[in-house]
Amino acid sequence: MSKYTATLIDNETGEKIELDILHPTQGPRAIDVTRLYRQTGILTYDPGFMSTASCWSDITYLDGEEGLLEYRGYPIQELAEQGSYMETCYLLLNGELPNAEQLEEFSGQIVHHTMLHEQIKRFYSGFRRDAHPMATMVGVVGALSAFYHEYMDIHDEKNRYETAILLIAKMPTIAAWSYRYANGVPFMYPDNKLGYAENFLHMMFALPSEEYTVDPLMARALEVILITHADHEQNASTSTVRLAGSSEVNPFAAISAGIASLWGPAHGGANEAVVRMLMEIRDSGKPLEYFVDKAKDKSNKFRLMGFGHRVYKNYDPRAKILRELCHKIIDKSPLASEHKVLLDIAMELEGVALEDEYFISRKLYPNVDFYSGIILLSMGIPMNMFTVMFAMARTVGWVAHWHEMMGDDKTRIARPRQLYTGKTHRDYVLVDMR
Ligand code: MLT
């Protein structure tokens, strides 16, 4: 029993119900309605989980009003400026930053698992060359359950941790191969002398016939992209992984479901949509105000992509980090002048929107997707790979949440209820009588 309770008075029946108020270490309190239905026969209604906490979690904290994001208590800015993606993965999975020895051991474990079973290659050739790489990724990651699940006990903490390592390690190979297959270019095997980000760039861009050296600036840019996208508490794809995982399905199937959820333009697919919008603005020759007005017009379907967030009512801290990074790398891009135009439009659009009463009153600030696409483009990553990059980065968040959920004795199979709006009972009528 919690120290504090809230009293719900049912004005229809006069019944009074005491509900516990739950206190997390940070963030809003919650009313515990778990026993509400059993005690009263009343459900709660909250489409889209606008006011619902679905679990307890120690992993990531975000304060939408303040624009604050912390992984296990560490601010995202500090991790992005000073940390590495490997440290971030260790932190998210284990709860603490690794010391030098732990980091070396962890990175070694990841490196050990970067290869894919040789037969997995054949899955790629089953896809059309023009398949979206996210479609390929959903399929290939789901197929991992046919290769690596048999001897794994999802109720065993050690087994789950090993699965997490395996998934983080294999994701860059799966992602890069989706791109290589679509382009008819031979797959590059991982080079385990390279770091995580370098290895991905090598598998994306190297050719077996040529020398390829990873540009350290691009590798660092990718590290920052990976760190800033690594976790974001109970977003749609993470909730999908938890929901799918709650039936005790194997983790590869659950992560594949998460990738599918991330793909949508309302979630991870937004980074691609932002760049398409910036290109549309550039090619139209129309002033920015025209697009801003269009976005404000409710009868028009056009929306400013990359603005606003369900939780942030302030500047998304990740967008600030990525805006800076954009400036650092844009001139190094092979198509610098072309990409610079997009960055200029983005900056100008941000300026116009942040001064406009419509956006101010609705607290619509740039989110993580607003600048990430321009960075990826500057790195030579094609647009249809943007969400794949997001999926690669978010894999650690998904597996960390899955691992946490499976070890939580409060976990139950996710089974929401509904408010039925259909017909009430009626009797079957024979077909020739209808
Ligand atoms: C994310 O990083 O997952 C997105 O910002 C979406 C979200 O948190 O709802």
XYZ file of C-alpha atoms and ligand atoms in Angstrom:
443
model
C 0.000 0.000 0.000
C 1.376 3.389 -1.018
C 1.598 6.197 1.568
C -0.640 8.410 -0.544
C -3.935 7.628 -2.198
C -6.412 9.336 -4.478
C -10.145 8.925 -3.988
C -12.272 8.256 -7.001
C -15.940 9.004 -6.465
C -18.331 7.386 -8.879
C -21.117 9.949 -9.065
C -23.370 7.429 -10.786
C -23.344 4.905 -7.931
C -21.965 6.993 -5.081
C -19.169 4.427 -4.596
C -15.803 5.681 -3.295
C -12.589 3.937 -4.307
C -9.134 4.527 -2.826
C -6.326 4.262 -5.383
C -2.636 4.250 -4.520
C -0.478 7.101 -5.791
C 2.883 5.831 -7.028
C 6.085 7.882 -6.737
C 8.953 7.329 -9.177
C 12.408 8.748 -8.339
C 11.771 11.575 -10.856
C 8.847 12.588 -13.044
C 5.070 12.672 -12.655
C 3.290 10.585 -10.023
C 0.851 7.949 -11.215
C -2.440 6.581 -9.931
C -2.299 2.802 -9.712
C -5.419 1.522 -11.468
C -4.284 -2.118 -11.717
C -7.027 -3.395 -9.401
C -9.672 -0.882 -10.478
C -11.547 -3.202 -12.822
C -11.484 -6.162 -10.456
C -12.780 -4.004 -7.597
C -15.313 -1.879 -9.457
C -15.928 -3.272 -12.954
C -14.786 0.081 -14.400
C -12.040 0.371 -17.023
C -9.789 3.350 -17.700
C -9.806 4.891 -21.196
C -6.601 6.380 -22.629
C -6.106 5.934 -26.376
C -2.489 6.532 -27.393
C -1.423 6.265 -23.710
C -1.639 10.048 -23.233
C -1.733 9.699 -19.428
C -0.591 6.139 -18.865
C 2.671 4.798 -17.471
C 2.925 1.217 -18.708
C 5.806 0.036 -16.529
C 8.485 0.915 -13.983
C 11.872 1.486 -15.610
C 15.382 2.407 -14.421
C 16.818 3.084 -17.864
C 16.000 6.508 -19.314
C 14.473 9.631 -17.856
C 13.092 12.495 -19.877
C 11.494 15.698 -18.732
C 9.508 17.109 -21.619
C 8.854 20.491 -19.999
C 12.538 21.110 -19.266
C 13.858 19.462 -22.447
C 15.981 17.050 -20.429
C 17.116 13.548 -21.370
C 19.237 11.242 -19.209
C 20.397 7.672 -19.685
C 20.724 6.056 -16.239
C 21.083 9.568 -14.810
C 23.747 10.830 -17.232
C 22.728 13.845 -19.381
C 22.616 13.115 -23.095
C 24.800 16.171 -23.849
C 27.661 14.798 -21.739
C 27.430 11.338 -23.249
C 27.307 12.748 -26.793
C 30.226 15.125 -26.218
C 32.554 12.903 -24.219
C 31.319 9.343 -24.439
C 31.310 6.564 -26.994
C 28.447 4.434 -28.283
C 29.987 1.303 -26.725
C 30.037 2.983 -23.304
C 26.435 4.084 -23.861
C 25.380 0.525 -24.728
C 27.107 -0.821 -21.627
C 25.488 1.885 -19.518
C 21.989 1.252 -20.855
C 22.288 -2.504 -20.381
C 24.130 -2.588 -17.055
C 23.095 0.617 -15.320
C 26.658 1.948 -14.805
C 29.396 3.311 -17.037
C 32.122 0.706 -17.593
C 35.673 1.083 -16.317
C 38.461 0.641 -18.897
C 38.667 -3.114 -18.364
C 34.899 -3.637 -18.520
C 34.713 -1.515 -21.664
C 37.411 -3.544 -23.355
C 35.721 -6.799 -22.448
C 32.307 -5.546 -23.580
C 33.648 -4.208 -26.911
C 35.426 -7.544 -27.396
C 32.150 -9.418 -26.887
C 30.422 -7.202 -29.452
C 33.242 -7.636 -31.978
C 33.063 -11.392 -31.515
C 29.444 -11.454 -32.743
C 29.479 -9.089 -35.732
C 29.343 -11.874 -38.334
C 26.047 -13.292 -39.565
C 25.399 -16.985 -40.133
C 26.417 -17.543 -43.758
C 22.945 -18.821 -44.646
C 21.400 -15.507 -43.613
C 22.926 -14.054 -46.776
C 20.384 -16.070 -48.748
C 17.534 -14.224 -47.104
C 18.659 -11.057 -48.818
C 18.417 -12.556 -52.279
C 14.779 -13.425 -51.546
C 13.938 -9.715 -51.512
C 13.402 -7.519 -54.566
C 16.311 -5.172 -55.181
C 14.006 -2.184 -54.833
C 12.677 -3.302 -51.440
C 12.849 -0.604 -48.781
C 15.837 -1.472 -46.532
C 13.513 -1.278 -43.507
C 11.370 -4.043 -45.027
C 14.502 -6.127 -45.500
C 15.601 -5.424 -41.953
C 12.239 -6.438 -40.445
C 12.532 -9.743 -42.330
C 16.189 -10.490 -41.623
C 16.018 -9.627 -37.910
C 12.865 -11.751 -37.547
C 14.734 -14.577 -39.319
C 17.479 -14.504 -36.665
C 15.045 -16.419 -34.450
C 15.453 -19.353 -36.815
C 19.232 -19.274 -36.268
C 19.989 -18.214 -32.738
C 16.962 -18.829 -30.567
C 16.940 -22.581 -30.072
C 19.327 -22.800 -27.122
C 18.348 -19.575 -25.457
C 16.331 -19.408 -22.251
C 14.601 -16.021 -22.117
C 14.026 -16.445 -18.368
C 17.743 -16.730 -17.743
C 19.346 -13.324 -17.126
C 22.729 -14.383 -18.525
C 21.127 -15.762 -21.682
C 19.168 -12.570 -22.162
C 22.298 -10.459 -21.765
C 24.112 -12.585 -24.364
C 21.189 -12.126 -26.750
C 21.397 -8.373 -26.239
C 25.103 -8.437 -27.152
C 24.384 -10.559 -30.196
C 21.704 -8.193 -31.467
C 23.772 -5.023 -30.937
C 26.732 -6.694 -32.659
C 24.862 -7.958 -35.702
C 22.690 -4.940 -36.402
C 25.333 -2.898 -38.329
C 26.046 -5.916 -40.537
C 22.324 -6.448 -41.196
C 21.797 -2.726 -41.853
C 24.767 -2.308 -44.196
C 23.903 -5.463 -46.108
C 20.337 -4.216 -46.696
C 21.886 -1.258 -48.497
C 24.468 -3.332 -50.380
C 21.834 -5.748 -51.602
C 19.570 -2.941 -52.857
C 22.519 -1.530 -54.808
C 23.768 -4.805 -56.230
C 27.136 -4.338 -54.527
C 28.883 -7.330 -52.865
C 28.492 -7.669 -49.119
C 31.515 -6.595 -47.085
C 32.222 -8.733 -44.047
C 32.838 -6.909 -40.777
C 36.425 -5.914 -40.069
C 36.853 -6.499 -36.366
C 39.920 -4.274 -36.100
C 37.536 -1.359 -36.504
C 35.330 0.285 -33.902
C 31.530 -0.037 -34.038
C 30.824 3.086 -36.108
C 33.890 2.616 -38.356
C 32.921 -0.961 -39.023
C 29.467 0.076 -40.144
C 30.876 2.742 -42.506
C 33.330 0.188 -43.851
C 30.536 -2.352 -44.541
C 28.419 0.392 -46.150
C 30.989 2.023 -48.385
C 34.113 -0.128 -48.905
C 34.573 -2.155 -52.065
C 36.449 -5.466 -52.093
C 38.526 -4.161 -55.000
C 39.628 -0.888 -53.423
C 41.376 0.545 -50.404
C 38.896 2.280 -48.065
C 39.789 4.429 -45.104
C 37.088 5.560 -42.716
C 37.026 9.336 -42.253
C 37.389 9.889 -38.458
C 35.061 12.905 -38.568
C 32.304 10.834 -40.192
C 32.876 8.029 -37.694
C 32.533 10.501 -34.815
C 29.390 11.968 -36.397
C 27.925 8.470 -36.551
C 28.859 7.849 -32.892
C 26.901 10.962 -31.933
C 23.922 9.876 -34.039
C 24.059 6.446 -32.378
C 24.332 7.853 -28.848
C 21.519 10.376 -29.287
C 19.165 7.748 -30.738
C 20.073 4.900 -28.358
C 17.012 5.088 -26.107
C 13.978 7.230 -25.442
C 11.953 5.456 -22.749
C 8.506 4.134 -23.743
C 8.256 5.433 -27.345
C 6.087 3.505 -29.833
C 8.762 1.047 -31.013
C 10.069 0.310 -27.500
C 6.508 -0.173 -26.287
C 5.969 -2.490 -29.262
C 9.028 -4.534 -28.247
C 7.739 -4.707 -24.666
C 4.231 -5.604 -25.807
C 5.407 -8.303 -28.223
C 7.963 -9.537 -25.676
C 5.329 -9.762 -22.933
C 3.936 -12.892 -24.585
C 7.413 -14.424 -23.991
C 8.114 -14.534 -27.699
C 11.781 -14.863 -28.683
C 13.602 -11.504 -28.631
C 14.426 -11.455 -32.346
C 10.720 -11.527 -33.180
C 10.074 -8.791 -30.599
C 12.865 -6.580 -31.990
C 11.626 -7.175 -35.518
C 8.211 -5.893 -34.368
C 9.983 -2.844 -32.912
C 11.703 -2.161 -36.243
C 8.339 -2.341 -38.020
C 6.868 0.155 -35.579
C 9.839 2.509 -35.964
C 9.438 2.562 -39.743
C 6.297 4.736 -39.731
C 6.631 8.443 -40.632
C 5.033 9.365 -37.307
C 7.997 7.692 -35.559
C 11.501 6.917 -36.938
C 10.492 7.469 -40.543
C 10.244 11.189 -39.785
C 13.947 11.867 -40.470
C 13.425 10.825 -44.094
C 10.233 12.907 -44.273
C 12.089 16.010 -42.981
C 14.702 15.881 -45.747
C 12.007 15.311 -48.379
C 10.186 18.382 -47.034
C 13.365 20.511 -47.112
C 13.976 19.415 -50.694
C 10.389 20.244 -51.605
C 10.838 23.734 -50.142
C 14.166 24.164 -51.973
C 12.768 23.031 -55.320
C 9.541 25.025 -55.086
C 11.214 28.425 -55.254
C 8.472 29.635 -52.877
C 9.233 31.608 -49.698
C 9.338 29.755 -46.384
C 6.344 31.699 -45.116
C 4.241 29.972 -47.775
C 5.026 26.557 -46.198
C 4.628 27.821 -42.652
C 1.160 29.162 -43.544
C 0.309 25.899 -45.253
C 1.303 23.986 -42.096
C -0.964 26.235 -40.014
C -3.924 25.731 -42.325
C -5.992 22.928 -40.800
C -7.699 22.149 -44.119
C -4.289 21.472 -45.715
C -2.593 18.121 -45.189
C 0.909 19.663 -45.261
C 2.723 19.515 -41.903
C 6.136 20.814 -40.892
C 7.985 17.550 -40.354
C 10.471 17.360 -37.475
C 8.546 19.814 -35.280
C 6.786 18.902 -32.055
C 6.974 15.815 -29.910
C 4.496 13.964 -27.753
C 6.614 14.446 -24.642
C 8.869 17.460 -25.299
C 7.177 20.796 -24.831
C 10.577 22.421 -25.130
C 13.522 22.071 -27.507
C 14.402 18.359 -27.865
C 17.924 18.195 -26.323
C 18.976 15.762 -29.043
C 18.049 18.281 -31.756
C 20.415 20.832 -30.165
C 23.301 18.346 -30.239
C 22.557 17.376 -33.824
C 22.187 20.980 -35.013
C 25.733 21.656 -33.788
C 27.006 18.475 -35.363
C 25.411 19.457 -38.671
C 27.508 22.621 -38.738
C 30.663 20.675 -37.911
C 30.393 18.163 -40.711
C 28.479 19.854 -43.508
C 31.531 21.328 -45.262
C 33.231 17.931 -45.365
C 30.329 16.379 -47.217
C 31.004 15.287 -50.822
C 27.967 17.340 -51.864
C 28.654 20.146 -49.386
C 27.026 23.000 -51.279
C 23.861 21.012 -51.993
C 23.503 19.903 -48.386
C 24.366 23.341 -47.069
C 21.299 24.702 -48.856
C 19.153 22.191 -46.945
C 20.768 23.150 -43.646
C 20.211 26.838 -44.424
C 16.534 26.152 -45.128
C 16.255 24.105 -41.929
C 17.833 26.878 -39.844
C 15.658 29.527 -41.425
C 12.550 27.402 -40.952
C 13.426 26.854 -37.312
C 13.886 30.624 -36.890
C 10.529 31.428 -38.508
C 8.661 28.734 -36.564
C 10.173 29.692 -33.194
C 8.997 33.287 -33.685
C 5.513 32.347 -34.837
C 2.678 32.507 -32.308
C 1.080 29.360 -33.749
C 4.179 27.256 -33.026
C 5.012 29.023 -29.754
C 1.546 28.502 -28.272
C 1.555 24.843 -29.317
C 5.120 24.369 -28.059
C 6.232 22.965 -31.392
C 10.033 22.851 -31.284
C 12.456 20.982 -33.546
C 12.809 17.347 -32.529
C 15.569 14.775 -33.057
C 14.507 14.084 -36.644
C 14.842 17.686 -37.763
C 18.633 17.735 -38.150
C 19.569 14.037 -38.180
C 18.616 13.578 -41.846
C 20.921 16.381 -43.030
C 23.803 14.828 -41.082
C 23.156 11.404 -42.558
C 22.917 12.867 -46.046
C 26.224 14.653 -45.497
C 27.752 11.328 -44.505
C 26.687 9.859 -47.832
C 23.870 7.769 -46.330
C 20.965 7.572 -48.787
C 17.545 8.685 -47.660
C 15.904 5.272 -47.564
C 18.592 4.199 -45.066
C 17.850 6.953 -42.542
C 15.359 4.936 -40.508
C 17.643 1.910 -40.713
C 20.314 4.022 -38.992
C 17.789 4.900 -36.309
C 16.933 1.207 -35.872
C 20.605 0.283 -35.566
C 21.096 2.909 -32.836
C 17.853 2.065 -31.008
C 18.525 -1.680 -30.849
C 20.337 -1.262 -27.543
C 17.363 0.624 -26.102
C 14.965 -2.077 -27.262
C 17.014 -4.934 -25.838
C 17.686 -3.060 -22.588
C 13.931 -2.609 -22.111
C 13.178 -6.191 -23.085
C 15.839 -7.427 -20.649
C 14.468 -5.217 -17.869
C 10.888 -6.286 -18.560
C 11.690 -10.001 -18.563
C 13.387 -9.641 -15.184
C 10.507 -7.662 -13.656
C 8.103 -9.776 -11.585
C 5.352 -7.208 -12.252
C 5.392 -8.041 -15.974
C 2.162 -9.540 -17.331
C 1.178 -10.232 -20.899
C 0.023 -6.860 -22.269
C -3.695 -7.142 -22.815
C -5.591 -3.848 -23.065
C -9.387 -3.795 -22.987
C -11.744 -1.797 -25.184
C -14.948 0.187 -25.141
C -17.170 -1.778 -27.452
C -19.159 0.358 -29.908
C -20.641 -2.319 -32.155
C -24.084 -3.861 -32.408
C -25.623 -5.482 -29.364
C -26.948 -9.050 -29.418
C -29.005 -10.138 -32.414
C -30.018 -13.560 -33.771
C -28.587 -15.189 -36.846
C -30.823 -14.996 -39.928
C -30.580 -17.590 -42.722
C -29.122 -16.193 -45.944
C -32.316 -16.437 -48.035
C -34.261 -14.644 -45.305
C -31.958 -11.561 -45.304
C 12.077 8.541 -30.168
O 13.262 8.853 -30.005
O 11.683 7.376 -30.034
C 11.127 9.584 -30.648
O 11.504 10.841 -30.232
C 9.697 9.275 -30.383
C 9.229 9.247 -28.960
O 9.974 9.334 -28.005
O 7.987 9.159 -28.776
